[in-house]
């Protein structure tokens, strides 16, 4: 059985046109895509936008992949489902490590 993975991205206000890239990737891999540009009141930081955005769709899918609005899929041949296809059923959350910038600073 195929992994039911959805892709969620967004932010308020919308800063980039990355949703075009995210939507195209999702369509190519037969995944749902949600662009969330809702305004959520009371967030301590705009970085927390991902929490209510993911929670809105979590019950509808086996897995939800959040991609920041300044991130882009570069290799459309790679299927993101491969990262969760063998995760045990009792695991609720999986996160990847941020890439390392050899020159230091933000990645």
Short mmCIF file of N, CA, C and O in Angstrom, two decimals:
data_model
loop_
_atom_site.label_atom_id
_atom_site.label_comp_id
_atom_site.label_asym_id
_atom_site.label_seq_id
_atom_site.Cartn_x
_atom_site.Cartn_y
_atom_site.Cartn_z
N UNK A 1 0.83 -1.18 0.00
CA UNK A 1 0.00 0.00 0.00
C UNK A 1 0.87 1.24 0.00
O UNK A 1 1.85 1.34 0.73
N UNK A 2 0.54 2.21 -0.83
CA UNK A 2 1.31 3.44 -0.92
C UNK A 2 1.11 4.29 0.34
O UNK A 2 0.05 4.29 0.94
N UNK A 3 2.15 4.98 0.72
CA UNK A 3 2.09 5.87 1.87
C UNK A 3 1.29 7.12 1.49
O UNK A 3 1.56 7.76 0.49
N UNK A 4 0.29 7.43 2.30
CA UNK A 4 -0.55 8.61 2.09
C UNK A 4 0.14 9.82 2.71
O UNK A 4 -0.08 10.14 3.87
N UNK A 5 1.00 10.47 1.94
CA UNK A 5 1.78 11.60 2.41
C UNK A 5 1.28 12.87 1.75
O UNK A 5 1.07 12.90 0.53
N UNK A 6 1.06 13.90 2.55
CA UNK A 6 0.66 15.21 2.03
C UNK A 6 1.79 16.20 2.28
O UNK A 6 2.55 16.06 3.24
N UNK A 7 1.88 17.19 1.43
CA UNK A 7 2.88 18.25 1.56
C UNK A 7 2.15 19.52 1.99
O UNK A 7 1.12 19.89 1.41
N UNK A 8 2.69 20.19 3.01
CA UNK A 8 2.12 21.44 3.51
C UNK A 8 3.22 22.49 3.52
O UNK A 8 4.35 22.22 3.91
N UNK A 9 2.86 23.68 3.09
CA UNK A 9 3.78 24.81 3.12
C UNK A 9 2.96 26.07 3.32
O UNK A 9 1.74 26.04 3.29
N UNK A 10 3.65 27.17 3.49
CA UNK A 10 2.94 28.43 3.57
C UNK A 10 3.55 29.38 4.56
O UNK A 10 4.67 29.22 5.03
N UNK A 11 2.78 30.37 4.87
CA UNK A 11 3.17 31.43 5.78
C UNK A 11 2.25 32.60 5.58
O UNK A 11 1.53 32.68 4.57
N UNK A 12 2.23 33.49 6.55
CA UNK A 12 1.45 34.70 6.41
C UNK A 12 2.34 35.88 6.74
O UNK A 12 2.94 35.91 7.81
N UNK A 13 2.44 36.82 5.85
CA UNK A 13 1.88 36.82 4.50
C UNK A 13 2.72 35.95 3.56
O UNK A 13 3.84 35.59 3.89
N UNK A 14 2.15 35.63 2.41
CA UNK A 14 2.89 34.85 1.42
C UNK A 14 4.10 35.66 0.96
O UNK A 14 3.98 36.81 0.57
N UNK A 15 5.29 35.03 1.03
CA UNK A 15 6.53 35.74 0.69
C UNK A 15 7.09 35.34 -0.67
O UNK A 15 7.71 36.15 -1.33
N UNK A 16 6.92 34.08 -1.05
CA UNK A 16 7.56 33.57 -2.26
C UNK A 16 6.54 32.82 -3.11
O UNK A 16 5.47 32.46 -2.64
N UNK A 17 6.90 32.53 -4.32
CA UNK A 17 6.06 31.72 -5.20
C UNK A 17 6.46 30.25 -5.18
O UNK A 17 6.21 29.52 -6.12
N UNK A 18 7.06 29.83 -4.09
CA UNK A 18 7.49 28.44 -3.96
C UNK A 18 6.32 27.46 -4.01
O UNK A 18 6.52 26.29 -4.33
N UNK A 19 5.11 27.94 -3.72
CA UNK A 19 3.95 27.04 -3.77
C UNK A 19 3.76 26.44 -5.17
O UNK A 19 3.23 25.34 -5.30
N UNK A 20 4.23 27.12 -6.19
CA UNK A 20 4.15 26.58 -7.55
C UNK A 20 5.03 25.33 -7.65
O UNK A 20 4.60 24.29 -8.15
N UNK A 21 6.24 25.42 -7.13
CA UNK A 21 7.17 24.30 -7.10
C UNK A 21 6.62 23.16 -6.25
O UNK A 21 6.63 22.00 -6.66
N UNK A 22 6.10 23.48 -5.09
CA UNK A 22 5.58 22.46 -4.17
C UNK A 22 4.38 21.74 -4.77
O UNK A 22 4.26 20.51 -4.68
N UNK A 23 3.48 22.50 -5.38
CA UNK A 23 2.30 21.91 -5.99
C UNK A 23 2.67 21.01 -7.17
O UNK A 23 2.13 19.91 -7.32
N UNK A 24 3.59 21.45 -7.99
CA UNK A 24 4.03 20.66 -9.13
C UNK A 24 4.66 19.34 -8.67
O UNK A 24 4.35 18.27 -9.20
N UNK A 25 5.51 19.43 -7.66
CA UNK A 25 6.13 18.20 -7.12
C UNK A 25 5.05 17.25 -6.60
O UNK A 25 5.08 16.05 -6.90
N UNK A 26 4.10 17.77 -5.83
CA UNK A 26 3.04 16.93 -5.28
C UNK A 26 2.22 16.28 -6.38
O UNK A 26 1.90 15.09 -6.31
N UNK A 27 1.87 17.02 -7.41
CA UNK A 27 1.09 16.46 -8.52
C UNK A 27 1.86 15.35 -9.24
O UNK A 27 1.28 14.33 -9.60
N UNK A 28 3.17 15.56 -9.43
CA UNK A 28 3.98 14.56 -10.11
C UNK A 28 4.06 13.25 -9.33
O UNK A 28 4.26 12.19 -9.91
N UNK A 29 3.90 13.33 -8.01
CA UNK A 29 4.00 12.15 -7.17
C UNK A 29 2.65 11.73 -6.60
O UNK A 29 2.61 10.90 -5.67
N UNK A 30 1.58 12.28 -7.13
CA UNK A 30 0.22 11.92 -6.71
C UNK A 30 0.05 12.10 -5.20
O UNK A 30 -0.43 11.20 -4.49
N UNK A 31 0.45 13.26 -4.71
CA UNK A 31 0.31 13.61 -3.30
C UNK A 31 -0.60 14.82 -3.17
O UNK A 31 -0.68 15.64 -4.09
N UNK A 32 -1.23 14.96 -2.03
CA UNK A 32 -2.00 16.16 -1.74
C UNK A 32 -1.03 17.29 -1.40
O UNK A 32 0.03 17.06 -0.81
N UNK A 33 -1.40 18.51 -1.77
CA UNK A 33 -0.60 19.68 -1.41
C UNK A 33 -1.52 20.75 -0.83
O UNK A 33 -2.58 21.02 -1.38
N UNK A 34 -1.09 21.32 0.28
CA UNK A 34 -1.84 22.39 0.94
C UNK A 34 -0.94 23.61 1.09
O UNK A 34 0.12 23.52 1.71
N UNK A 35 -1.36 24.70 0.51
CA UNK A 35 -0.69 25.99 0.68
C UNK A 35 -1.48 26.74 1.74
O UNK A 35 -2.62 27.11 1.52
N UNK A 36 -0.90 26.93 2.89
CA UNK A 36 -1.60 27.56 4.00
C UNK A 36 -1.11 28.99 4.19
O UNK A 36 0.01 29.21 4.63
N UNK A 37 -1.94 29.94 3.83
CA UNK A 37 -1.60 31.35 4.02
C UNK A 37 -2.57 32.01 5.01
O UNK A 37 -2.78 33.22 4.97
N UNK A 38 -3.14 31.18 5.88
CA UNK A 38 -4.04 31.71 6.91
C UNK A 38 -3.27 32.57 7.90
O UNK A 38 -2.08 32.34 8.14
N UNK A 39 -3.97 33.52 8.45
CA UNK A 39 -3.38 34.35 9.50
C UNK A 39 -3.77 33.75 10.84
O UNK A 39 -4.95 33.70 11.18
N UNK A 40 -2.79 33.26 11.58
CA UNK A 40 -3.03 32.67 12.89
C UNK A 40 -2.62 33.69 13.95
O UNK A 40 -1.46 34.08 14.02
N UNK A 41 -3.57 34.10 14.75
CA UNK A 41 -3.31 35.07 15.81
C UNK A 41 -2.60 34.41 16.98
O UNK A 41 -2.79 33.23 17.26
N UNK A 42 -1.78 35.17 17.66
CA UNK A 42 -1.17 34.72 18.90
C UNK A 42 0.07 33.87 18.77
O UNK A 42 0.53 33.32 19.76
N UNK A 43 0.62 33.72 17.55
CA UNK A 43 1.85 32.95 17.41
C UNK A 43 3.02 33.75 17.98
O UNK A 43 3.15 34.94 17.72
N UNK A 44 3.88 33.10 18.74
CA UNK A 44 5.02 33.78 19.33
C UNK A 44 6.02 34.25 18.26
O UNK A 44 6.71 35.24 18.45
N UNK A 45 6.07 33.52 17.17
CA UNK A 45 6.97 33.86 16.07
C UNK A 45 6.34 33.35 14.78
O UNK A 45 5.62 32.35 14.79
N UNK A 46 6.60 34.01 13.64
CA UNK A 46 6.05 33.51 12.37
C UNK A 46 6.51 32.09 12.04
O UNK A 46 5.84 31.39 11.29
N UNK A 47 7.62 31.65 12.63
CA UNK A 47 8.11 30.29 12.38
C UNK A 47 7.14 29.24 12.91
O UNK A 47 7.16 28.09 12.47
N UNK A 48 6.28 29.60 13.85
CA UNK A 48 5.31 28.66 14.42
C UNK A 48 4.09 28.48 13.51
O UNK A 48 3.20 27.71 13.84
N UNK A 49 4.03 29.16 12.38
CA UNK A 49 2.91 29.02 11.44
C UNK A 49 2.73 27.57 11.03
O UNK A 49 1.61 27.12 10.79
N UNK A 50 3.81 26.83 10.97
CA UNK A 50 3.74 25.44 10.52
C UNK A 50 2.91 24.57 11.45
O UNK A 50 2.33 23.58 11.02
N UNK A 51 2.84 24.89 12.72
CA UNK A 51 2.12 24.03 13.67
C UNK A 51 0.63 23.98 13.38
O UNK A 51 0.09 22.89 13.13
N UNK A 52 -0.09 25.10 13.36
CA UNK A 52 -1.52 25.00 13.01
C UNK A 52 -1.75 24.57 11.56
O UNK A 52 -2.74 23.90 11.26
N UNK A 53 -0.84 24.91 10.67
CA UNK A 53 -0.99 24.51 9.26
C UNK A 53 -0.96 22.99 9.12
O UNK A 53 -1.78 22.40 8.41
N UNK A 54 -0.03 22.35 9.81
CA UNK A 54 0.07 20.89 9.76
C UNK A 54 -1.10 20.24 10.50
O UNK A 54 -1.69 19.27 10.02
N UNK A 55 -1.46 20.78 11.65
CA UNK A 55 -2.56 20.21 12.42
C UNK A 55 -3.88 20.22 11.65
O UNK A 55 -4.71 19.33 11.83
N UNK A 56 -4.07 21.19 10.77
CA UNK A 56 -5.31 21.28 10.00
C UNK A 56 -5.51 20.08 9.07
O UNK A 56 -6.64 19.75 8.74
N UNK A 57 -4.44 19.43 8.63
CA UNK A 57 -4.56 18.33 7.66
C UNK A 57 -4.06 17.00 8.19
O UNK A 57 -4.19 15.98 7.51
N UNK A 58 -3.53 16.97 9.38
CA UNK A 58 -2.88 15.77 9.92
C UNK A 58 -3.79 14.56 9.96
O UNK A 58 -3.37 13.45 9.62
N UNK A 59 -5.03 14.72 10.34
CA UNK A 59 -5.95 13.59 10.47
C UNK A 59 -6.32 12.96 9.13
O UNK A 59 -6.80 11.83 9.08
N UNK A 60 -6.09 13.67 8.04
CA UNK A 60 -6.49 13.20 6.72
C UNK A 60 -5.42 12.36 6.02
O UNK A 60 -5.67 11.81 4.95
N UNK A 61 -4.23 12.28 6.60
CA UNK A 61 -3.10 11.63 5.93
C UNK A 61 -2.29 10.80 6.91
O UNK A 61 -2.26 11.08 8.11
N UNK A 62 -1.59 9.78 6.38
CA UNK A 62 -0.69 8.98 7.20
C UNK A 62 0.49 9.82 7.67
O UNK A 62 0.95 9.70 8.79
N UNK A 63 0.99 10.64 6.75
CA UNK A 63 2.16 11.47 7.01
C UNK A 63 1.94 12.85 6.40
O UNK A 63 1.32 12.98 5.35
N UNK A 64 2.51 13.86 7.06
CA UNK A 64 2.49 15.23 6.53
C UNK A 64 3.93 15.72 6.51
O UNK A 64 4.63 15.65 7.52
N UNK A 65 4.34 16.20 5.36
CA UNK A 65 5.68 16.77 5.20
C UNK A 65 5.55 18.28 5.12
O UNK A 65 4.86 18.80 4.24
N UNK A 66 6.18 18.97 6.05
CA UNK A 66 6.22 20.43 6.01
C UNK A 66 7.47 20.84 5.24
O UNK A 66 8.56 20.35 5.49
N UNK A 67 7.31 21.77 4.29
CA UNK A 67 8.45 22.37 3.62
C UNK A 67 8.31 23.88 3.76
O UNK A 67 7.24 24.44 3.48
N UNK A 68 9.36 24.53 4.25
CA UNK A 68 9.31 25.98 4.43
C UNK A 68 9.01 26.68 3.11
O UNK A 68 9.35 26.17 2.04
N UNK A 69 8.45 27.86 3.21
CA UNK A 69 8.08 28.60 2.00
C UNK A 69 9.29 29.13 1.24
O UNK A 69 9.16 29.58 0.11
N UNK A 70 10.47 29.04 1.82
CA UNK A 70 11.68 29.42 1.08
C UNK A 70 12.47 28.18 0.64
O UNK A 70 13.61 28.28 0.21
N UNK A 71 11.85 27.01 0.74
CA UNK A 71 12.47 25.77 0.29
C UNK A 71 11.87 25.33 -1.05
O UNK A 71 10.71 25.63 -1.34
N UNK A 72 12.66 24.66 -1.83
CA UNK A 72 12.21 24.20 -3.16
C UNK A 72 12.64 22.76 -3.37
O UNK A 72 13.71 22.35 -2.93
N UNK A 73 11.78 22.01 -4.05
CA UNK A 73 12.16 20.67 -4.50
C UNK A 73 13.03 20.84 -5.73
O UNK A 73 12.62 21.48 -6.70
N UNK A 74 14.22 20.26 -5.70
CA UNK A 74 15.15 20.41 -6.82
C UNK A 74 15.24 19.13 -7.65
O UNK A 74 15.42 19.19 -8.85
N UNK A 75 15.12 17.99 -7.02
CA UNK A 75 15.20 16.71 -7.72
C UNK A 75 13.82 16.06 -7.69
O UNK A 75 13.44 15.42 -6.72
N UNK A 76 13.08 16.24 -8.75
CA UNK A 76 11.71 15.75 -8.81
C UNK A 76 11.64 14.23 -8.96
O UNK A 76 10.56 13.65 -8.86
N UNK A 77 12.76 13.58 -9.18
CA UNK A 77 12.79 12.12 -9.27
C UNK A 77 12.72 11.48 -7.89
O UNK A 77 12.33 10.33 -7.76
N UNK A 78 13.13 12.21 -6.86
CA UNK A 78 13.13 11.67 -5.50
C UNK A 78 11.72 11.71 -4.92
O UNK A 78 11.07 12.74 -4.94
N UNK A 79 11.27 10.60 -4.41
CA UNK A 79 9.94 10.52 -3.80
C UNK A 79 10.11 10.61 -2.28
O UNK A 79 10.76 9.75 -1.67
N UNK A 80 9.55 11.64 -1.68
CA UNK A 80 9.71 11.87 -0.25
C UNK A 80 9.12 10.75 0.61
O UNK A 80 9.50 10.58 1.76
N UNK A 81 8.23 9.95 0.04
CA UNK A 81 7.63 8.84 0.80
C UNK A 81 8.68 7.82 1.22
O UNK A 81 8.47 7.08 2.17
N UNK A 82 9.81 7.78 0.51
CA UNK A 82 10.84 6.79 0.85
C UNK A 82 11.40 7.01 2.25
O UNK A 82 11.90 6.08 2.87
N UNK A 83 11.29 8.22 2.77
CA UNK A 83 11.82 8.51 4.10
C UNK A 83 10.93 7.98 5.23
O UNK A 83 11.38 7.87 6.36
N UNK A 84 9.68 7.68 4.93
CA UNK A 84 8.77 7.21 5.97
C UNK A 84 8.16 5.84 5.66
O UNK A 84 7.37 5.32 6.44
N UNK A 85 8.53 5.25 4.55
CA UNK A 85 7.89 3.99 4.13
C UNK A 85 8.15 2.84 5.08
O UNK A 85 7.35 1.93 5.18
N UNK A 86 9.26 2.87 5.81
CA UNK A 86 9.56 1.76 6.72
C UNK A 86 9.56 2.18 8.20
O UNK A 86 10.09 1.48 9.04
N UNK A 87 8.95 3.31 8.50
CA UNK A 87 8.86 3.77 9.88
C UNK A 87 7.78 2.95 10.60
O UNK A 87 6.69 2.77 10.06
N UNK A 88 8.08 2.42 11.78
CA UNK A 88 7.08 1.62 12.51
C UNK A 88 5.79 2.41 12.79
O UNK A 88 5.82 3.63 12.94
N UNK A 89 4.69 1.69 12.88
CA UNK A 89 3.38 2.32 13.09
C UNK A 89 3.27 3.12 14.37
O UNK A 89 2.48 4.05 14.46
N UNK A 90 4.06 2.78 15.38
CA UNK A 90 3.96 3.48 16.66
C UNK A 90 4.77 4.78 16.70
O UNK A 90 4.79 5.46 17.72
N UNK A 91 5.40 5.17 15.61
CA UNK A 91 6.17 6.41 15.54
C UNK A 91 5.26 7.50 14.98
O UNK A 91 4.68 7.36 13.91
N UNK A 92 5.15 8.59 15.73
CA UNK A 92 4.25 9.68 15.37
C UNK A 92 4.95 10.82 14.64
O UNK A 92 4.35 11.50 13.81
N UNK A 93 6.22 11.05 14.94
CA UNK A 93 6.90 12.24 14.45
C UNK A 93 8.31 11.88 13.98
O UNK A 93 9.03 11.19 14.70
N UNK A 94 8.68 12.37 12.82
CA UNK A 94 10.03 12.17 12.28
C UNK A 94 10.52 13.54 11.81
O UNK A 94 9.79 14.26 11.14
N UNK A 95 11.73 13.89 12.17
CA UNK A 95 12.31 15.17 11.74
C UNK A 95 13.71 14.91 11.20
O UNK A 95 14.40 13.99 11.63
N UNK A 96 14.10 15.72 10.24
CA UNK A 96 15.46 15.59 9.71
C UNK A 96 16.33 16.69 10.30
O UNK A 96 15.84 17.73 10.76
N UNK A 97 17.59 16.44 10.27
CA UNK A 97 18.56 17.42 10.75
C UNK A 97 18.73 18.49 9.68
O UNK A 97 18.71 18.20 8.48
N UNK A 98 18.92 19.71 10.10
CA UNK A 98 19.17 20.79 9.16
C UNK A 98 20.53 20.59 8.50
O UNK A 98 21.47 20.12 9.15
N UNK A 99 20.64 20.90 7.22
CA UNK A 99 21.95 20.74 6.56
C UNK A 99 23.00 21.67 7.19
O UNK A 99 22.66 22.70 7.75
N UNK A 100 24.23 21.24 7.07
CA UNK A 100 25.34 22.01 7.63
C UNK A 100 25.90 22.92 6.54
O UNK A 100 26.19 22.49 5.43
N UNK A 101 26.06 24.18 6.87
CA UNK A 101 26.69 25.14 5.98
C UNK A 101 28.18 25.15 6.28
O UNK A 101 28.58 25.56 7.36
N UNK A 102 29.04 24.69 5.35
CA UNK A 102 30.49 24.62 5.62
C UNK A 102 31.11 25.97 5.97
O UNK A 102 32.11 26.05 6.68
N UNK A 103 30.51 27.06 5.51
CA UNK A 103 31.02 28.40 5.81
C UNK A 103 30.42 28.95 7.11
O UNK A 103 30.72 30.08 7.49
N UNK A 104 29.58 28.19 7.74
CA UNK A 104 28.91 28.64 8.97
C UNK A 104 27.66 29.45 8.62
O UNK A 104 27.32 29.63 7.46
N UNK A 105 26.99 29.90 9.61
CA UNK A 105 25.80 30.72 9.39
C UNK A 105 24.56 29.88 9.15
O UNK A 105 24.56 28.65 9.26
N UNK A 106 23.50 30.54 8.82
CA UNK A 106 22.18 29.94 8.64
C UNK A 106 22.12 29.08 7.40
O UNK A 106 22.70 29.43 6.38
N UNK A 107 21.41 27.95 7.47
CA UNK A 107 21.22 27.12 6.30
C UNK A 107 19.78 27.15 5.86
O UNK A 107 18.90 27.37 6.64
#
